[in-house]
Amino acid sequence: MSEPGGAELRGVAASPGIAIGRVHLLRREALAVPERSLPVAQVADEVERLRAAAAHARSRLERIHRSVSGLELADAIFRPQLLILEDPQLLEDAARHIRERRINAEWALRIEQDRLTARFDAMQDSYLRERRADVDFALRQLLLSLLGREPEEVGALDGPTIVVAHDLSPAETAQLDRVRVVALATDAGGRTSHAVIMANSLGIPAVVGLEGITRAARQGDPAIVDGRAGQVWLRPPASVVRRYAARARQEQVRERALMRCADLPSETRDGRAVELRANIERADDLTAVRSHGARGVGLFRTEFLFMNRAEMPHEEDQVQQYAAVLAGVAPWPAAIRTVDLGGEKLPLAGLRGLEANPALGLRGVRLAARGGSSLYAAQLRAMLRASPAGRLRILLPLVTGVDEVVEVRQAIAELRGELEAEGRPVAERIELGVVVETPAAVAIVDLLAREVDFFSIGTNDLIQYTVAVDRGNEAVAYLYDAGHPAVLRAIRAVVEQAHAAQRPVGVCGEMAGDPLYTLLLVGLEVDELSMNAPAIPRVKRIVREIDQPEARALASALLRLRTAAEVGEALRKEMRRRFPDEFEPDSRVP
């Protein structure tokens, strides 16, 4: 459909919107790392040079952070990178290479970067795997300081510009000319990368995971980015430009209409309420939670309070974060997930160790009984101390047995007694729930329901464990499909067993925030959907325009299909029929 020499590329829809402009190709130069052996007399000076370079890199990153401090989520993105550069363990490990091998600081740093990269690449959780970009960027700043070089800049731009790059760091994204840069398109990255989060905060359309766009694009090429469809046109014909210009105008009108309904009730036309809550990582995310109409927090991922630190966060720091979230969403609840540090995440928290199969290893609630009991107790104590600030829900990850829940419930009772003896107030009612993300948990929901107050289905891991697919493995990633009949049957089984015990069920994985699955999940009678806040208005719009009996009938029909492909085709057809402006025939639905 493109003109001779043009190209139409499809990637991952990352930040919605349509943009038309010219390509600015940003190529990040690979840094050549010198490798030198040192005489003994120079080793101490080389260690000091490493520490001075780290201080210089931190100072530079802090300046960038201050320049974007008014942006939503800026602190949540830049703070982890600063913590990496402040991590004494990282510097000590690099310094040890200098001392023991008598090598230069650049070489020692590269050894440590390779080690950390290998750990990130082994992670099963795609969200955490994409945090490798934070480490890469922070260590690149340190390497640039060691080499005496300044970071690359996008440079002066002229007119509406689409920045094309292999990848973009959050700092590079934050420093873009916000007047002239109208879109981003990258070879690498996923929907949860920090560059994408920054693009959403800036309101810049983005498509990532395009693989070959830096090879196909030329400096100054006319281009179109459709951030909702995950589509990029290079050198498009005039007819396509006209069509997208008209769609861009329609999109602006539509976005304004969606935001106007942010505070309206989330209920179907026949009056069935479906609570829409937000997934967050820090108290700093609350601005987005409120502005997009979330009724509480369905998942507070607390891992990011623990990662990239030499030691565990102090109890007071945790209390402050939890209380801020609880108070910020009151009177709605906030579900705070106990730390899911384990397996591949342990080394990042100063807890050293490496497992052959971290996805099936020591992680989640298992840490409470094996080697992480003090960490767990400290976190539970902080949650209880924060509980008077609002309506606390404690959420336990990777539960596979009733005994795990009983053990945590007993720990909570003991900690409550300790705090009350100290004269510290604790909320009278605190709800306890589990994340259903394994086939084992699905099979015993009726038993778990006797010990918990609510359930939250973590579809990301549930799909992976049910279909036996490592979605980070490109050879089998095509099998990772939320529409797989086994996954749909698992969700139905959880809802039926939980409702029989009068326990509510939510969904907190990526499936919850994808409008494609909204009608299906409502039809499966899920009570709550929790997602990244910007996704809420679109999902709410769909909820408000459907009837529960129709949704239930669709879910029943889809459950009779045999393959994920059949489910996907039928679901897309139905959603296009009902919401043609949301699911256009030529749109790519991830």
XYZ file of C-alpha atoms in Angstrom, residues 2 31 46 77 103 154 175 208 210 327 358 388 396 400 462 491 580:
17
model
C 3.000 2.327 0.286
C 31.025 2.485 23.161
C 41.901 3.358 39.380
C 11.410 6.210 36.469
C 42.431 -4.107 35.107
C 18.800 14.363 19.824
C 14.635 15.507 27.081
C 7.941 -0.201 19.799
C 9.418 -2.777 15.220
C -4.927 7.691 51.997
C 13.792 -19.077 38.816
C -5.390 3.190 59.600
C -0.093 -12.735 48.364
C 0.006 -22.845 45.557
C -1.371 -17.792 34.666
C -10.717 -17.982 34.680
C -15.840 -0.071 15.088
